[in-house]
Amino acid sequence: MSEPTGKYSITMPRDIAEAARSRSGPSGLSAYVAAAVARQIERDNLSELIQVAEAEHGPITDDEVQALRDQLHQARQGQANGGAAA
């Protein structure tokens, strides 16, 4: 991370802290926790965006979600096949 850093004290359950420490690897626990918090912020921002969009356009149906998943799956297959249309 290229942003300036600060030192913070946090409290978390010991089992979670130990699991994070064991998975953090050479980048260390601070980098592991920072990445996890950054992912959560991205998820929170996405959730807020979805709420705004649904308030404006109505909720997304299960069929619409599945259609978009199918499109994504086809696009990924196309990439895996060297860009050929799936």
PDB file of C-alpha atoms in Angstrom:
ATOM      1  CA  MET A   1       0.000   0.000   0.000  1.00  0.00           C
ATOM      2  CA  SER A   2       1.406   3.353  -0.955  1.00  0.00           C
ATOM      3  CA  GLU A   3      -0.828   5.454   1.295  1.00  0.00           C
ATOM      4  CA  PRO A   4       0.598   6.819   4.540  1.00  0.00           C
ATOM      5  CA  THR A   5      -0.017   4.460   7.425  1.00  0.00           C
ATOM      6  CA  GLY A   6      -0.957   4.934  11.053  1.00  0.00           C
ATOM      7  CA  LYS A   7      -0.688   2.667  14.042  1.00  0.00           C
ATOM      8  CA  TYR A   8      -3.978   1.509  15.582  1.00  0.00           C
ATOM      9  CA  SER A   9      -4.955  -0.757  18.419  1.00  0.00           C
ATOM     10  CA  ILE A  10      -7.889  -3.087  17.753  1.00  0.00           C
ATOM     11  CA  THR A  11      -9.576  -5.810  19.733  1.00  0.00           C
ATOM     12  CA  MET A  12     -10.760  -9.043  18.127  1.00  0.00           C
ATOM     13  CA  PRO A  13     -11.456 -12.598  19.192  1.00  0.00           C
ATOM     14  CA  ARG A  14      -8.219 -14.487  19.825  1.00  0.00           C
ATOM     15  CA  ASP A  15      -9.089 -17.352  17.451  1.00  0.00           C
ATOM     16  CA  ILE A  16      -9.660 -14.920  14.580  1.00  0.00           C
ATOM     17  CA  ALA A  17      -6.427 -13.069  15.343  1.00  0.00           C
ATOM     18  CA  GLU A  18      -4.442 -16.313  15.413  1.00  0.00           C
ATOM     19  CA  ALA A  19      -6.014 -17.573  12.191  1.00  0.00           C
ATOM     20  CA  ALA A  20      -5.198 -14.257  10.501  1.00  0.00           C
ATOM     21  CA  ARG A  21      -1.638 -14.317  11.825  1.00  0.00           C
ATOM     22  CA  SER A  22      -1.103 -17.862  10.544  1.00  0.00           C
ATOM     23  CA  ARG A  23      -2.350 -16.866   7.074  1.00  0.00           C
ATOM     24  CA  SER A  24      -0.679 -13.481   6.832  1.00  0.00           C
ATOM     25  CA  GLY A  25       2.573 -14.764   5.385  1.00  0.00           C
ATOM     26  CA  PRO A  26       5.619 -12.590   4.795  1.00  0.00           C
ATOM     27  CA  SER A  27       3.599  -9.391   4.366  1.00  0.00           C
ATOM     28  CA  GLY A  28       2.547  -9.622   8.005  1.00  0.00           C
ATOM     29  CA  LEU A  29      -0.602  -9.357  10.045  1.00  0.00           C
ATOM     30  CA  SER A  30      -1.057  -5.610   9.495  1.00  0.00           C
ATOM     31  CA  ALA A  31      -1.123  -6.002   5.706  1.00  0.00           C
ATOM     32  CA  TYR A  32      -3.508  -8.968   5.992  1.00  0.00           C
ATOM     33  CA  VAL A  33      -5.918  -7.049   8.230  1.00  0.00           C
ATOM     34  CA  ALA A  34      -5.669  -3.919   6.043  1.00  0.00           C
ATOM     35  CA  ALA A  35      -6.565  -5.969   2.952  1.00  0.00           C
ATOM     36  CA  ALA A  36      -9.522  -7.555   4.775  1.00  0.00           C
ATOM     37  CA  VAL A  37     -10.809  -4.163   5.916  1.00  0.00           C
ATOM     38  CA  ALA A  38     -10.373  -2.747   2.389  1.00  0.00           C
ATOM     39  CA  ARG A  39     -12.454  -5.642   0.985  1.00  0.00           C
ATOM     40  CA  GLN A  40     -15.168  -5.018   3.572  1.00  0.00           C
ATOM     41  CA  ILE A  41     -15.266  -1.318   2.678  1.00  0.00           C
ATOM     42  CA  GLU A  42     -15.647  -2.266  -1.002  1.00  0.00           C
ATOM     43  CA  ARG A  43     -18.529  -4.605  -0.095  1.00  0.00           C
ATOM     44  CA  ASP A  44     -20.177  -1.917   2.042  1.00  0.00           C
ATOM     45  CA  ASN A  45     -19.864   0.601  -0.805  1.00  0.00           C
ATOM     46  CA  LEU A  46     -21.339  -1.900  -3.270  1.00  0.00           C
ATOM     47  CA  SER A  47     -24.217  -2.636  -0.908  1.00  0.00           C
ATOM     48  CA  GLU A  48     -24.953   1.084  -0.619  1.00  0.00           C
ATOM     49  CA  LEU A  49     -24.851   1.431  -4.410  1.00  0.00           C
ATOM     50  CA  ILE A  50     -27.270  -1.481  -4.817  1.00  0.00           C
ATOM     51  CA  GLN A  51     -29.647   0.076  -2.277  1.00  0.00           C
ATOM     52  CA  VAL A  52     -29.635   3.383  -4.171  1.00  0.00           C
ATOM     53  CA  ALA A  53     -30.133   1.654  -7.538  1.00  0.00           C
ATOM     54  CA  GLU A  54     -32.972  -0.499  -6.224  1.00  0.00           C
ATOM     55  CA  ALA A  55     -34.650   2.514  -4.633  1.00  0.00           C
ATOM     56  CA  GLU A  56     -34.531   4.278  -8.005  1.00  0.00           C
ATOM     57  CA  HIS A  57     -35.243   1.350 -10.359  1.00  0.00           C
ATOM     58  CA  GLY A  58     -36.865  -1.313  -8.183  1.00  0.00           C
ATOM     59  CA  PRO A  59     -35.407  -4.547  -6.878  1.00  0.00           C
ATOM     60  CA  ILE A  60     -33.450  -6.896  -9.087  1.00  0.00           C
ATOM     61  CA  THR A  61     -35.240 -10.192  -9.705  1.00  0.00           C
ATOM     62  CA  ASP A  62     -33.652 -13.612  -9.278  1.00  0.00           C
ATOM     63  CA  ASP A  63     -34.041 -14.154 -13.040  1.00  0.00           C
ATOM     64  CA  GLU A  64     -32.115 -10.947 -13.781  1.00  0.00           C
ATOM     65  CA  VAL A  65     -29.342 -12.006 -11.402  1.00  0.00           C
ATOM     66  CA  GLN A  66     -29.126 -15.428 -13.043  1.00  0.00           C
ATOM     67  CA  ALA A  67     -29.046 -13.900 -16.540  1.00  0.00           C
ATOM     68  CA  LEU A  68     -26.125 -11.690 -15.517  1.00  0.00           C
ATOM     69  CA  ARG A  69     -24.322 -14.639 -13.928  1.00  0.00           C
ATOM     70  CA  ASP A  70     -24.767 -16.563 -17.176  1.00  0.00           C
ATOM     71  CA  GLN A  71     -23.317 -13.656 -19.175  1.00  0.00           C
ATOM     72  CA  LEU A  72     -20.340 -13.428 -16.818  1.00  0.00           C
ATOM     73  CA  HIS A  73     -19.753 -17.176 -17.045  1.00  0.00           C
ATOM     74  CA  GLN A  74     -19.834 -17.017 -20.865  1.00  0.00           C
ATOM     75  CA  ALA A  75     -17.414 -14.071 -20.885  1.00  0.00           C
ATOM     76  CA  ARG A  76     -15.008 -15.959 -18.616  1.00  0.00           C
ATOM     77  CA  GLN A  77     -15.211 -19.037 -20.817  1.00  0.00           C
ATOM     78  CA  GLY A  78     -14.455 -16.843 -23.827  1.00  0.00           C
ATOM     79  CA  GLN A  79     -11.362 -15.446 -22.102  1.00  0.00           C
ATOM     80  CA  ALA A  80     -10.197 -18.933 -21.130  1.00  0.00           C
ATOM     81  CA  ASN A  81     -10.570 -20.023 -24.763  1.00  0.00           C
ATOM     82  CA  GLY A  82      -8.302 -17.269 -26.029  1.00  0.00           C
ATOM     83  CA  GLY A  83     -11.033 -14.694 -26.555  1.00  0.00           C
ATOM     84  CA  ALA A  84     -13.180 -16.865 -28.768  1.00  0.00           C
ATOM     85  CA  ALA A  85     -16.913 -16.322 -28.428  1.00  0.00           C
ATOM     86  CA  ALA A  86     -18.499 -18.911 -26.213  1.00  0.00           C
TER      87      ALA A  86
END
